[in-house]
């Protein structure tokens, strides 16, 4: 595990090292991370959770994801856009989420912006920054996986220009990884082939 290459789990399957670093990560790594996510509400959820993750470990968010969903009305853009000051105070008092005022305010503000967009507009904008998979060599170790790319920097700028808050280049790249715009499963990870070539597929 120390060299950042794949690690073979108890089931005999080679995984990215982080995928075995905590029990909660196994299912997320195997069935979610790197698989294409489409739909405005689904992408709004991922965008929001990645923003909440900023400065924290993803496991902190993953373990609270269902509580986040309950608190934010399943991240339905139309619903969150109608949250009131009372809802804001409720969120800031909820120990089940991350009670960061700036992040809560950004999530509510982003929902209000997105509520005025056409259906599919967020999906189209985000996926327009997916790089050509054929030009991206498969990473062999964690050291080969970037934290920021030209595409994530451009995506962050586009989102900011559109009025979306709390999404910098690093958060944007984490979103791209999680939602399948890029496939950063390591070359020898057993999951990699199952998501390869699926980036443009809509599901």
Tab-separated table of C-alpha atoms in Angstrom:
chain	number	residue	atom	x	y	z
A	1	UNK	CA	0.000	0.000	0.000
A	2	UNK	CA	2.913	2.338	0.675
A	3	UNK	CA	3.855	2.809	-2.997
A	4	UNK	CA	0.349	3.992	-3.912
A	5	UNK	CA	-0.374	1.117	-6.296
A	6	UNK	CA	-3.389	-1.180	-6.141
A	7	UNK	CA	-4.071	-3.242	-3.039
A	8	UNK	CA	-5.631	-6.692	-3.086
A	9	UNK	CA	-8.551	-6.985	-0.710
A	10	UNK	CA	-9.756	-9.991	1.299
A	11	UNK	CA	-11.940	-10.918	-1.679
A	12	UNK	CA	-8.888	-11.171	-3.922
A	13	UNK	CA	-9.799	-8.124	-6.010
A	14	UNK	CA	-7.197	-5.390	-6.636
A	15	UNK	CA	-8.461	-1.919	-5.773
A	16	UNK	CA	-7.219	1.653	-5.578
A	17	UNK	CA	-5.584	1.975	-2.121
A	18	UNK	CA	-8.161	4.415	-0.784
A	19	UNK	CA	-10.922	1.958	-1.684
A	20	UNK	CA	-9.747	-0.310	1.130
A	21	UNK	CA	-8.687	2.389	3.585
A	22	UNK	CA	-12.057	2.305	5.379
A	23	UNK	CA	-14.939	-0.145	5.338
A	24	UNK	CA	-17.326	2.569	4.144
A	25	UNK	CA	-15.206	3.160	1.070
A	26	UNK	CA	-15.403	-0.330	-0.420
A	27	UNK	CA	-18.934	-0.144	-1.831
A	28	UNK	CA	-18.504	3.503	-2.827
A	29	UNK	CA	-15.286	2.702	-4.698
A	30	UNK	CA	-16.678	-0.412	-6.348
A	31	UNK	CA	-20.118	0.797	-7.408
A	32	UNK	CA	-20.150	4.610	-7.494
A	33	UNK	CA	-16.876	6.480	-7.822
A	34	UNK	CA	-15.953	7.110	-11.436
A	35	UNK	CA	-19.280	5.935	-12.844
A	36	UNK	CA	-21.222	8.462	-14.945
A	37	UNK	CA	-23.703	10.648	-13.089
A	38	UNK	CA	-26.289	12.553	-15.101
A	39	UNK	CA	-29.320	14.635	-14.214
A	40	UNK	CA	-29.411	18.134	-12.767
A	41	UNK	CA	-30.568	17.134	-9.275
A	42	UNK	CA	-28.039	14.313	-9.033
A	43	UNK	CA	-25.224	16.602	-10.126
A	44	UNK	CA	-26.399	19.344	-7.777
A	45	UNK	CA	-26.151	16.841	-4.933
A	46	UNK	CA	-22.617	15.844	-5.892
A	47	UNK	CA	-21.631	19.475	-6.421
A	48	UNK	CA	-22.975	20.378	-2.994
A	49	UNK	CA	-21.382	17.450	-1.187
A	50	UNK	CA	-18.013	18.090	-2.816
A	51	UNK	CA	-18.234	21.691	-1.609
A	52	UNK	CA	-19.022	20.500	1.920
A	53	UNK	CA	-16.054	18.138	1.672
A	54	UNK	CA	-13.636	21.002	0.980
A	55	UNK	CA	-11.026	20.969	3.741
A	56	UNK	CA	-12.289	17.649	5.108
A	57	UNK	CA	-11.910	13.984	4.183
A	58	UNK	CA	-14.511	12.481	1.862
A	59	UNK	CA	-15.243	9.727	4.394
A	60	UNK	CA	-16.667	12.416	6.696
A	61	UNK	CA	-19.200	13.355	4.028
A	62	UNK	CA	-19.882	9.798	2.889
A	63	UNK	CA	-20.822	8.708	6.405
A	64	UNK	CA	-23.277	11.596	6.664
A	65	UNK	CA	-24.663	11.449	3.144
A	66	UNK	CA	-28.105	10.160	4.091
A	67	UNK	CA	-28.387	12.815	6.787
A	68	UNK	CA	-27.399	15.437	4.232
A	69	UNK	CA	-30.085	14.141	1.888
A	70	UNK	CA	-32.716	14.316	4.616
A	71	UNK	CA	-31.638	17.827	5.595
A	72	UNK	CA	-31.559	19.157	2.035
A	73	UNK	CA	-34.751	17.600	0.680
A	74	UNK	CA	-32.904	14.953	-1.340
A	75	UNK	CA	-31.092	17.807	-3.089
A	76	UNK	CA	-34.009	18.523	-5.385
A	77	UNK	CA	-33.047	21.872	-6.876
A	78	UNK	CA	-36.600	23.207	-6.952
A	79	UNK	CA	-37.144	22.298	-3.310
A	80	UNK	CA	-33.864	23.662	-1.969
A	81	UNK	CA	-34.378	26.883	-3.910
A	82	UNK	CA	-37.487	27.497	-1.792
A	83	UNK	CA	-35.766	26.988	1.557
A	84	UNK	CA	-36.513	29.830	3.957
A	85	UNK	CA	-34.490	31.568	6.654
A	86	UNK	CA	-36.008	29.063	9.072
A	87	UNK	CA	-34.637	26.216	6.953
A	88	UNK	CA	-31.223	27.866	6.977
A	89	UNK	CA	-31.261	28.059	10.761
A	90	UNK	CA	-32.423	24.446	10.925
A	91	UNK	CA	-29.465	23.397	8.784
A	92	UNK	CA	-26.997	25.381	10.851
A	93	UNK	CA	-28.292	23.640	13.981
A	94	UNK	CA	-28.246	20.119	12.478
A	95	UNK	CA	-25.388	18.047	13.971
A	96	UNK	CA	-25.880	15.420	11.274
A	97	UNK	CA	-24.378	17.608	8.550
A	98	UNK	CA	-21.373	19.934	8.363
A	99	UNK	CA	-22.569	23.127	10.025
A	100	UNK	CA	-20.413	25.485	8.032
A	101	UNK	CA	-22.263	28.736	7.437
A	102	UNK	CA	-20.490	29.597	4.185
A	103	UNK	CA	-21.108	26.139	2.738
A	104	UNK	CA	-24.767	26.064	3.768
A	105	UNK	CA	-25.325	29.531	2.328
A	106	UNK	CA	-23.561	28.581	-0.901
A	107	UNK	CA	-25.723	25.468	-1.316
A	108	UNK	CA	-28.927	27.459	-0.872
A	109	UNK	CA	-27.713	30.228	-3.178
A	110	UNK	CA	-26.648	27.706	-5.826
A	111	UNK	CA	-30.070	26.073	-5.767
A	112	UNK	CA	-31.720	29.446	-6.364
A	113	UNK	CA	-29.452	30.087	-9.328
A	114	UNK	CA	-30.007	26.641	-10.809
A	115	UNK	CA	-33.781	26.810	-10.341
A	116	UNK	CA	-33.828	29.365	-13.152
A	117	UNK	CA	-31.882	27.158	-15.551
A	118	UNK	CA	-33.477	25.011	-18.225
A	119	UNK	CA	-33.793	21.298	-17.563
A	120	UNK	CA	-30.525	19.578	-18.389
A	121	UNK	CA	-28.518	22.793	-18.485
A	122	UNK	CA	-26.348	21.956	-15.487
A	123	UNK	CA	-25.760	18.449	-16.839
A	124	UNK	CA	-24.738	19.829	-20.230
A	125	UNK	CA	-22.421	22.457	-18.746
A	126	UNK	CA	-20.577	20.057	-16.441
A	127	UNK	CA	-20.201	17.283	-19.003
A	128	UNK	CA	-18.945	19.699	-21.638
A	129	UNK	CA	-15.670	19.735	-19.683
A	130	UNK	CA	-15.114	15.974	-19.798
A	131	UNK	CA	-11.683	15.399	-21.375
A	132	UNK	CA	-10.974	12.912	-24.141
A	133	UNK	CA	-10.459	9.633	-22.305
A	134	UNK	CA	-8.219	8.338	-25.109
A	135	UNK	CA	-5.695	11.055	-24.336
A	136	UNK	CA	-5.505	10.228	-20.616
A	137	UNK	CA	-3.172	7.354	-19.708
A	138	UNK	CA	-4.407	5.154	-16.890
A	139	UNK	CA	-2.740	6.115	-13.601
A	140	UNK	CA	-0.625	3.336	-12.156
A	141	UNK	CA	-0.205	4.783	-8.665
A	142	UNK	CA	-1.791	7.505	-6.582
A	143	UNK	CA	1.104	9.767	-7.545
A	144	UNK	CA	-0.180	9.719	-11.138
A	145	UNK	CA	-3.593	11.102	-10.147
A	146	UNK	CA	-3.765	14.905	-10.341
A	147	UNK	CA	-5.596	17.154	-7.897
A	148	UNK	CA	-6.296	19.829	-10.510
A	149	UNK	CA	-6.372	19.820	-14.318
A	150	UNK	CA	-6.879	22.389	-17.045
A	151	UNK	CA	-10.411	21.057	-17.492
A	152	UNK	CA	-11.282	21.328	-13.804
A	153	UNK	CA	-9.915	24.868	-13.702
A	154	UNK	CA	-12.036	25.776	-16.718
A	155	UNK	CA	-15.106	24.075	-15.208
A	156	UNK	CA	-14.676	25.966	-11.941
A	157	UNK	CA	-14.424	29.250	-13.848
A	158	UNK	CA	-17.520	28.454	-15.905
A	159	UNK	CA	-19.536	27.567	-12.807
A	160	UNK	CA	-18.385	30.712	-11.021
A	161	UNK	CA	-19.269	32.835	-14.049
A	162	UNK	CA	-22.725	31.255	-13.995
A	163	UNK	CA	-23.189	32.272	-10.363
A	164	UNK	CA	-22.314	28.973	-8.678
A	165	UNK	CA	-20.412	29.430	-5.427
A	166	UNK	CA	-17.824	27.451	-3.467
A	167	UNK	CA	-16.405	25.424	-6.356
A	168	UNK	CA	-12.704	25.882	-7.031
A	169	UNK	CA	-10.499	23.874	-9.415
A	170	UNK	CA	-9.727	21.173	-6.824
A	171	UNK	CA	-13.378	20.705	-5.863
A	172	UNK	CA	-14.304	20.701	-9.553
A	173	UNK	CA	-11.804	17.925	-10.232
A	174	UNK	CA	-13.097	15.862	-7.324
A	175	UNK	CA	-16.552	16.266	-8.881
A	176	UNK	CA	-15.215	15.135	-12.260
A	177	UNK	CA	-13.674	12.049	-10.666
A	178	UNK	CA	-16.749	11.138	-8.643
A	179	UNK	CA	-19.192	11.666	-11.513
A	180	UNK	CA	-17.272	9.792	-14.183
A	181	UNK	CA	-16.063	12.671	-16.339
A	182	UNK	CA	-12.647	11.124	-15.812
A	183	UNK	CA	-11.693	7.577	-14.916
A	184	UNK	CA	-9.041	7.772	-12.213
A	185	UNK	CA	-9.271	4.177	-11.065
A	186	UNK	CA	-5.718	2.874	-11.195
A	187	UNK	CA	-4.659	0.812	-14.202
A	188	UNK	CA	-4.728	-2.477	-12.290
A	189	UNK	CA	-7.891	-1.736	-10.293
A	190	UNK	CA	-10.584	-4.291	-11.084
A	191	UNK	CA	-13.196	-1.534	-11.410
A	192	UNK	CA	-11.380	0.449	-14.094
A	193	UNK	CA	-12.448	-1.585	-17.107
A	194	UNK	CA	-16.101	-1.544	-16.053
A	195	UNK	CA	-16.222	2.249	-16.191
A	196	UNK	CA	-13.858	2.777	-19.133
A	197	UNK	CA	-15.646	4.214	-22.127
A	198	UNK	CA	-18.798	4.894	-20.145
A	199	UNK	CA	-18.104	8.574	-19.531
A	200	UNK	CA	-20.460	9.881	-22.176
A	201	UNK	CA	-23.213	7.366	-21.482
A	202	UNK	CA	-26.385	8.731	-19.998
A	203	UNK	CA	-28.082	6.814	-17.256
